[in-house]
Coordinates of C-alpha atoms and ligand atoms in Angstrom, one line a residue:
X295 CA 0.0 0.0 0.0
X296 CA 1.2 3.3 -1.0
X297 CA 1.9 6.2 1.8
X298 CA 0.0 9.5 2.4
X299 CA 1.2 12.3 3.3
X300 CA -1.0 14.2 5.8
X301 CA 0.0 18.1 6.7
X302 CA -1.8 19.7 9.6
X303 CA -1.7 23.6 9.7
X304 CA -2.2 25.3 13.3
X305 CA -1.4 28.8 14.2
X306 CA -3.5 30.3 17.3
X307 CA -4.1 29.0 20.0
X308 CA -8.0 27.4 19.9
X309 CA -6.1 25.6 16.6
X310 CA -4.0 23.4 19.2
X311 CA -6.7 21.6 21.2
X312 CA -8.5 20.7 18.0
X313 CA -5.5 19.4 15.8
X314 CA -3.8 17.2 18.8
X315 CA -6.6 14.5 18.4
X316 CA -6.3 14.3 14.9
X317 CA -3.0 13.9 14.9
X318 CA -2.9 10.8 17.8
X319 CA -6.1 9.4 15.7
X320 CA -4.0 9.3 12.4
X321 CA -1.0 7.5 13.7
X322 CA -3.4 4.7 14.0
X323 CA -2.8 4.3 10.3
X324 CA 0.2 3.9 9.3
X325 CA -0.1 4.2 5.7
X326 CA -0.3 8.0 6.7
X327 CA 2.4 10.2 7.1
X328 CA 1.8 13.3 9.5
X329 CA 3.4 16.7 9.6
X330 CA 2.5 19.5 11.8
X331 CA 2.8 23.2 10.2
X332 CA 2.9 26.2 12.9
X333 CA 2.0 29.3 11.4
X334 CA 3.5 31.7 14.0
X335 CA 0.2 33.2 14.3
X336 CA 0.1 33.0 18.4
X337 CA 4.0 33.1 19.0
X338 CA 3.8 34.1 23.0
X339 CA 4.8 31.2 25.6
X340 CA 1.7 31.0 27.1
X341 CA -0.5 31.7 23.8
X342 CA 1.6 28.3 22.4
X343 CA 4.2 26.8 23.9
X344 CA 2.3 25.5 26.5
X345 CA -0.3 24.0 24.3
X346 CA 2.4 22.4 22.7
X347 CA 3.6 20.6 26.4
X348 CA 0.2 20.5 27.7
X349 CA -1.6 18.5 25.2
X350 CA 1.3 16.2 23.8
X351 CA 1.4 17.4 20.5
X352 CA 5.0 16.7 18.4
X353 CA 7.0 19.7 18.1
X354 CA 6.1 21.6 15.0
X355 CA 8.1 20.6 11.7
X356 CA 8.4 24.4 11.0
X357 CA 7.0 27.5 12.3
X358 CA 6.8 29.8 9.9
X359 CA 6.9 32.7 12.3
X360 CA 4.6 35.1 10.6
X361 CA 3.2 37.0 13.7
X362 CA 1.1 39.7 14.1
X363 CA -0.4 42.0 11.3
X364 CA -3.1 43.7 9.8
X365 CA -6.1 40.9 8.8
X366 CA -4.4 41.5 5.0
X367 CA -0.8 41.2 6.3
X368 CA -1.0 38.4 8.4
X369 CA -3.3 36.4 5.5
X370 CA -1.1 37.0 3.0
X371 CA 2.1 36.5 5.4
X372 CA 0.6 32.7 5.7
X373 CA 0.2 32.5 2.3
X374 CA 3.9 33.1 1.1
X375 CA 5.7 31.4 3.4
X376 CA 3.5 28.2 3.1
X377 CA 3.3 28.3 -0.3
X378 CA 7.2 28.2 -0.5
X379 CA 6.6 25.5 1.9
X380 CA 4.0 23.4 0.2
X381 CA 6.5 23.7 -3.2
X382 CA 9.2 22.1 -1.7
X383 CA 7.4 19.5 0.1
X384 CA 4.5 18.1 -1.4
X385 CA 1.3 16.7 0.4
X386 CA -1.9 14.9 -0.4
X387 CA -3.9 16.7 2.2
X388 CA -3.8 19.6 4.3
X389 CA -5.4 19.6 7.4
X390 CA -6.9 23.2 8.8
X391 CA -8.7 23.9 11.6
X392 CA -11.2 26.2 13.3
X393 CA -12.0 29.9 11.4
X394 CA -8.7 31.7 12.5
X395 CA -6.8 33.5 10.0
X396 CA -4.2 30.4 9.5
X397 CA -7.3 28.5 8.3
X398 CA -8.1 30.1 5.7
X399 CA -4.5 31.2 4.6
X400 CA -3.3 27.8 4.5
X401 CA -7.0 26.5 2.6
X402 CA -6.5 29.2 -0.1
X403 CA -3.1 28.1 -0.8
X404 CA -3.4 24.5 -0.6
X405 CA -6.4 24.7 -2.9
X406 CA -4.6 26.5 -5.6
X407 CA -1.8 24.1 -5.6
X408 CA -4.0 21.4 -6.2
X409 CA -4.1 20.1 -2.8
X410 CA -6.8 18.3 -1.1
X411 CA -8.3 20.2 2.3
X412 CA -10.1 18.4 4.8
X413 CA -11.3 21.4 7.1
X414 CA -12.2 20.4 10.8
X415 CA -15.2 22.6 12.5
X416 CA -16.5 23.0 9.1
X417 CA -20.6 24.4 8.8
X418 CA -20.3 26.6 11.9
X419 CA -21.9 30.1 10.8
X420 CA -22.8 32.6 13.3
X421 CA -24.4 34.8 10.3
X422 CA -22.4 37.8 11.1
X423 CA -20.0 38.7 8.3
X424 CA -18.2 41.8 10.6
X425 CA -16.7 38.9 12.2
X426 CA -13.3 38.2 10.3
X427 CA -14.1 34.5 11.5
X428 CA -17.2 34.2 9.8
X429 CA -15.0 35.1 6.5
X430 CA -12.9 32.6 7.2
X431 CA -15.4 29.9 7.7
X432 CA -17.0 30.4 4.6
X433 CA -14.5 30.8 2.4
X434 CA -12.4 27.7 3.5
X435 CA -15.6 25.6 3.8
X436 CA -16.3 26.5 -0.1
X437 CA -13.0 25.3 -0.8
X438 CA -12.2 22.0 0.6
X439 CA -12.8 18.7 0.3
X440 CA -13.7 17.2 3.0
X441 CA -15.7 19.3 6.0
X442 CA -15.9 17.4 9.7
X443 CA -19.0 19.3 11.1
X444 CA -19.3 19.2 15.2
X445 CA -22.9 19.1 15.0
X446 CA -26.0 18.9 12.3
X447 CA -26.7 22.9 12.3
X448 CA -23.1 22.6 10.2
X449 CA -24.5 20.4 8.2
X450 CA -27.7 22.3 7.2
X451 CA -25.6 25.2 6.6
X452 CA -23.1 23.9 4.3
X453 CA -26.0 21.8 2.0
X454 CA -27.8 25.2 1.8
X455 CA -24.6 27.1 0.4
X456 CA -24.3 24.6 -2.2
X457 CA -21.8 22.5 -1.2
X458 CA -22.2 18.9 -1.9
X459 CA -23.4 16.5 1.0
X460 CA -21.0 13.8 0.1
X461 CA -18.4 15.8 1.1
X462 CA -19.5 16.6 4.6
X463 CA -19.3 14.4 7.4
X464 CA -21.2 14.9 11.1
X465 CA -18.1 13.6 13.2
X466 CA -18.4 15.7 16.4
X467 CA -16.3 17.6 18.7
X468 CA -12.9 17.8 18.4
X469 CA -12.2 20.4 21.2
X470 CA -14.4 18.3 23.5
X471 CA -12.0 15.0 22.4
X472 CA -9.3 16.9 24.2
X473 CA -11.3 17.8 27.1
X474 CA -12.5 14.2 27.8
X475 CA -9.0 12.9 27.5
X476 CA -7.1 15.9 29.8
X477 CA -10.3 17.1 32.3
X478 CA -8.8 14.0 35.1
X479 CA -5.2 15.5 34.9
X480 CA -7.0 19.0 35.1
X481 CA -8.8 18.5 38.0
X482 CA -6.3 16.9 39.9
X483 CA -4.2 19.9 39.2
X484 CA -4.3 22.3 42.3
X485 CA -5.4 26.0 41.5
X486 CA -2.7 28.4 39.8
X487 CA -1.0 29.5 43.5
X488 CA -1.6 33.3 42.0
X489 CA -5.3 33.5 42.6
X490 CA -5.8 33.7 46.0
X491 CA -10.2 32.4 45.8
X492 CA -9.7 30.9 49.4
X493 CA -12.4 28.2 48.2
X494 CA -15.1 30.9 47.6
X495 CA -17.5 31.1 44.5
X496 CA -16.1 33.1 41.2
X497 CA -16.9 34.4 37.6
X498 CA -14.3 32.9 35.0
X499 CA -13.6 35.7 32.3
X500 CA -12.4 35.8 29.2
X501 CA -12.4 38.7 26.8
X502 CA -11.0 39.3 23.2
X503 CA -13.2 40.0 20.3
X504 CA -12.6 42.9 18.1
X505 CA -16.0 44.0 18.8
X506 CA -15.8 44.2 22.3
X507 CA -11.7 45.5 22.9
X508 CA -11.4 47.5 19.9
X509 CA -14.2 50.0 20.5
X510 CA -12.9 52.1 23.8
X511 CA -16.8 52.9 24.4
X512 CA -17.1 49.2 24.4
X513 CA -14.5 47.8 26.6
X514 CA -15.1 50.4 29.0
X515 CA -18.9 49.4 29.4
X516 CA -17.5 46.2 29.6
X517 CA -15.1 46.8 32.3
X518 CA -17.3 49.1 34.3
X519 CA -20.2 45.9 34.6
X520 CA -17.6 43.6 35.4
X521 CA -15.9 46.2 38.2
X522 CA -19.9 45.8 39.4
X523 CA -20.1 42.4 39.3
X524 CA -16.9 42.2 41.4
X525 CA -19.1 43.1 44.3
X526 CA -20.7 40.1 44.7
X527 CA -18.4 37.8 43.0
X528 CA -14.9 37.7 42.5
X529 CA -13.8 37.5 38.8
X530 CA -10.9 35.7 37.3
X531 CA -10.0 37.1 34.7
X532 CA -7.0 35.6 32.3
X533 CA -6.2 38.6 29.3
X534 CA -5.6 38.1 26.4
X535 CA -2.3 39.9 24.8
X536 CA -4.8 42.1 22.3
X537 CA -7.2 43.2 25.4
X538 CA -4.1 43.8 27.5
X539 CA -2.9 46.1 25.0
X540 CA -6.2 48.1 24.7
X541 CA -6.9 48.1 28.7
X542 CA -3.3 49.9 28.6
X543 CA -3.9 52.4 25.0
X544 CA -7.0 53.4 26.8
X545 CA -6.2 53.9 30.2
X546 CA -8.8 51.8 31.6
X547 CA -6.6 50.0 34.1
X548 CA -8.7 51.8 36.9
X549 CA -11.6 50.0 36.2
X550 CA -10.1 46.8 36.3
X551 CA -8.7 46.9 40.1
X552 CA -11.4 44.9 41.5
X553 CA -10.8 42.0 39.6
X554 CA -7.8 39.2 39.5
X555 CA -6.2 40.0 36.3
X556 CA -3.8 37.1 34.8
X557 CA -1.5 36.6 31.6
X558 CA -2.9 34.3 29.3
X559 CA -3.2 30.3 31.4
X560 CA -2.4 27.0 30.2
X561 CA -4.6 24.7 28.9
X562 CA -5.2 22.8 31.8
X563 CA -5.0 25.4 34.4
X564 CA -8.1 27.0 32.2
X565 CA -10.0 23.9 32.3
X566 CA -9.7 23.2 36.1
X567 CA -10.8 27.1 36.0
X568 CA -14.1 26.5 34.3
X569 CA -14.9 23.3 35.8
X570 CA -15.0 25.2 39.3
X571 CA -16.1 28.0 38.4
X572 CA -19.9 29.7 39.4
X573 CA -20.2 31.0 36.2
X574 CA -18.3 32.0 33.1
X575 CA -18.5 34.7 30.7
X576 CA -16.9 35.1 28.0
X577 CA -16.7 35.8 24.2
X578 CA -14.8 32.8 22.9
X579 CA -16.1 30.4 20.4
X580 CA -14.3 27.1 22.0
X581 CA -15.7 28.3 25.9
X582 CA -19.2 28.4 25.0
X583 CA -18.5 24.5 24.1
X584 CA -16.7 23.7 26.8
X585 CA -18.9 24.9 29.7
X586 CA -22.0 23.1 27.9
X587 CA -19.9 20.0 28.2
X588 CA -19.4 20.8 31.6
X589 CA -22.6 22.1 32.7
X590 CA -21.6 25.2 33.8
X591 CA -23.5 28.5 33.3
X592 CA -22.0 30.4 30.3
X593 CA -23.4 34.2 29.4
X594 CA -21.4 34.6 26.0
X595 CA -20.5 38.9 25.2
X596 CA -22.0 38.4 22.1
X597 CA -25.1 39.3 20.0
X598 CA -24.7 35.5 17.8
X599 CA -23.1 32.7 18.0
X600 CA -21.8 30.2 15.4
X601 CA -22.7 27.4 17.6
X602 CA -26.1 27.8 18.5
X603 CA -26.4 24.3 19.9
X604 CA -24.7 25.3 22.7
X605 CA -28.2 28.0 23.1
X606 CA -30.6 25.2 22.4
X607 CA -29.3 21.9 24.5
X608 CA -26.5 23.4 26.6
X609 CA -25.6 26.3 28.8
X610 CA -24.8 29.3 27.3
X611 CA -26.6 32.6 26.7
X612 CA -26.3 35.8 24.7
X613 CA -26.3 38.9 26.8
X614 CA -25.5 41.8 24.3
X615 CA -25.3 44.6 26.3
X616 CA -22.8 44.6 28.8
X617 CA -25.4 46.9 31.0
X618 CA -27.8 43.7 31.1
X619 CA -24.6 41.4 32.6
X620 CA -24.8 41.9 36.2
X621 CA -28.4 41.0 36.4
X622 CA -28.0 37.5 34.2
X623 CA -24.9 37.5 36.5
X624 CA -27.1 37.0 40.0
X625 CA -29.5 34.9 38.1
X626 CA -27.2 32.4 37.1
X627 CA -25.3 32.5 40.9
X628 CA -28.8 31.9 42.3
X629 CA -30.3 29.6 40.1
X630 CA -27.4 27.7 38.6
X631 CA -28.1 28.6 35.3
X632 CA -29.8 26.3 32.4
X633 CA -29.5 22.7 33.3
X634 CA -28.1 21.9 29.7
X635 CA -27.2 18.2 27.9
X636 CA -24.2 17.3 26.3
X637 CA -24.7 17.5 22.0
X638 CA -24.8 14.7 20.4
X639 CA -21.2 12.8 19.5
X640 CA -19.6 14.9 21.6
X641 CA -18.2 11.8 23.2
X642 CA -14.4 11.8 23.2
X643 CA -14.2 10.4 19.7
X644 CA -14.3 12.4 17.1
X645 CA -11.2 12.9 16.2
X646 CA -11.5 8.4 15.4
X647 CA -13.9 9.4 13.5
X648 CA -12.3 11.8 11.6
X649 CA -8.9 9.7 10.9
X650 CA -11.1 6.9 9.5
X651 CA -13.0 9.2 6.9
X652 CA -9.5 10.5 6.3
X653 CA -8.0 7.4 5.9
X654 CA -10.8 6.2 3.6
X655 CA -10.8 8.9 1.6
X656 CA -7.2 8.6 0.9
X657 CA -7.5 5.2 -0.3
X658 CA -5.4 3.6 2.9
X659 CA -8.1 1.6 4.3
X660 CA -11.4 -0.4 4.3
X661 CA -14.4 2.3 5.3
X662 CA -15.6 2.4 8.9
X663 CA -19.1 0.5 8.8
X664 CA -20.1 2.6 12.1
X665 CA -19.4 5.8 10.7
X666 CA -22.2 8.6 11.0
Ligands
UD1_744 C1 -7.2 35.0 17.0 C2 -8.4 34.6 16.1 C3 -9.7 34.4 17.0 C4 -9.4 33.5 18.1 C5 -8.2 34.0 18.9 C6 -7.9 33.1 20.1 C7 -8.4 35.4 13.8 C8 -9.0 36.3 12.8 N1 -8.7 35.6 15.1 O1 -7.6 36.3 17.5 O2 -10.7 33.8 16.2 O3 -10.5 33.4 18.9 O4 -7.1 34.1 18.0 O5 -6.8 33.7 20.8 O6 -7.5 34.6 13.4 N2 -0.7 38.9 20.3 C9 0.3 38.7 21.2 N3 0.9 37.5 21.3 C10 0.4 36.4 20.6 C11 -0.6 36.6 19.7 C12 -1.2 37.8 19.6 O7 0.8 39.7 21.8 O8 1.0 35.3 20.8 C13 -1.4 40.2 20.2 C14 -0.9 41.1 19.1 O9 -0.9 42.4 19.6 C15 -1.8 40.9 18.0 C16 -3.1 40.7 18.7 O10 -2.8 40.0 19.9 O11 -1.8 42.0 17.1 C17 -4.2 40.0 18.0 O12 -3.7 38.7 17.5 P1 -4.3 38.0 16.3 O13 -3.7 36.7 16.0 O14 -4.4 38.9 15.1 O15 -5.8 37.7 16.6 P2 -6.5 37.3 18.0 O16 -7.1 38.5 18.6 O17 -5.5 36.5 18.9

């Protein structure tokens, strides 16, 4: 049997947790060669490095240190250097992931080189097209091969822009394969020794769309209903390198005193975060999951989601303006929040899934018969 070479492109952070089962799923075959592509997208320590150590993923065979840019700059960036890349070293599929700026850098050139591209967390549409993510979904899902939805909505999205059912496949979650696998080592963690909780109740935050840091109106109505909130809970609140730079260009650091502000955490420092925490807000894509699988109360900064079964059969809620948080806040601190049930297939094994269709697809072995 003939080999396969398999290239997996990651290059921010919510990429990691999704390609590390894909990658331990594929070595199962072992017609398939696998080769891990870093972008340079996220570059700090503790945007990447960590992930890296944290969730056992093989040292990237290159970073191609792009960095930070302008949505143009840092697209193209990708583009260049992987394209110099894919020239020298041919493969039969690239792998992308998620809707971050790597995806759809590395889909676009992949495509145009005649390249196969199985896109994981295809289908996902929050409808929203000021979202740069919601460009990159689209666009890579119109352009590969193969799309691995997380859950039917994706389906019914992709079918209704046309693109042909054979091609998509309802596998699951990835992000939730990783946090069945590491949640035990993550709760047997203690707490990060910097938060001094002393065992009472707290608000998880997290905090780095565009449309809630760049606008200085914004994150200061942000800031100012979390500083209220602080008086009956305290918040944790890890920040992100782009809302550390604009609580520091703005000079809102005064309105953040009441809460426990942190760099960027690990992976599983973050989960043992969430899984104890009262109640997390946030405006993340991957936390909204996460919480549903755990069942904790999520109120998501956001006015739509592109994972709306997280609204329907798990925890989470919109709250759109930051004025109404405090109040959904209390109410989910006295009632507990919606009860919430666990999607279907996100069971730890998607990522199986996923290397079978793969595998498959690439001629290396016999179809799976229990495949969905
Ligand atoms: C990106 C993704 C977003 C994802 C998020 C997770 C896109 C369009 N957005 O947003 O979907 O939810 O990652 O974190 O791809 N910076 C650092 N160190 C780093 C990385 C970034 O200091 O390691 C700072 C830089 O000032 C940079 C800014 O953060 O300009 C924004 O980084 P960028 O990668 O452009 O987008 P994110 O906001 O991280």
């Amino acid at each position: 049997m003939s080999s396969k070479k398999v290239f997996h492109i990651v290059g921010a952070r919510p990429n990691f947790m999704k390609a590390a089962p894909v990658i331990a799923a594929l070595k199962d075959h072992p017609g398939i060669h696998q080769r891990l592509i870093h972008t340079g997208q996220h570059y700090d320590k503790n945007m990447s490095d960590v992930f890296f150590q944290q969730l056992g993923l093989p040292s990237p065979d290159i970073n191609l240190e792009v960095g930070s840019g302008s949505q143009a700059v840092q697209t193209a960036q990708i583009m260049m250097s992987l394209e110099e890349f894919l020239l020298a070293q041919p493969a039969d599929l690239v792998m992308v992931y998620g809707d971050v700026n790597s995806t759809i850098a590395a889909a676009l050139v992949s495509v145009k080189l005649g390249i196969p591209v199985a896109h994981v967390e295809a289908g996902l549409r929050s409808f929203d097209r000021s979202m740069p993510e919601e460009i990159n979904r689209i666009l890579t899902d119109q352009i590969s091969n193969l799309l691995f939805t997380p859950s039917l909505d994706g389906n019914e999205n992709l079918k209704r822009e046309g693109v042909s059912p054979e091609k998509i496949h309802f596998v699951g979650n990835v992000m939730i394969d990783t946090l069945v696998r590491l949640l035990p080592q993550a709760e047997a963690r203690p707490l990060p020794q910097n938060i001094p909780l002393n065992g009472k109740p707290y608000a998880l935050i997290t905090l780095h769309r565009p449309s809630n840091v760049d606008n200085p109106k914004n994150l200061e109505r942000l800031l100012g209903a979390l500083e209220k909130i602080s008086r009956k809970i305290q918040i944790v609140f890890p920040v992100h390198p782009r809302t550390a730079q604009r609580i520091r260009q703005q000079g809102l650091e005064n309105l953040s005193r009441g809460l426990f502000l942190l760099d960027p955490l690990g992976y599983l420092d973050f989960i043992a975060l969430q899984k104890k925490a009262t109640v997390v807000i946030t405006d993340s894509g991957g936390i909204q999951e996460e919480t549903t699988f755990l069942g904790i109360p999520c109120l998501t900064l956001r006015k739509n989601t592109e994972r709306p079964i997280t609204l329907t059969l798990g925890t989470n809620r919109l709250v759109e303006e930051p004025e109404a948080l405090p109040e959904e806040v209390y109410r989910a601190i006295s009632a507990g929040g919606p009860r919430g049930s666990v999607p279907p297939l996100w069971d730890g094994k998607s990522a199986t899934r996923i290397a079978e269709i793969t595998a498959t697809t690439l001629g290396i072995s016999a179809p799976l018969a229990a495949t969905i």
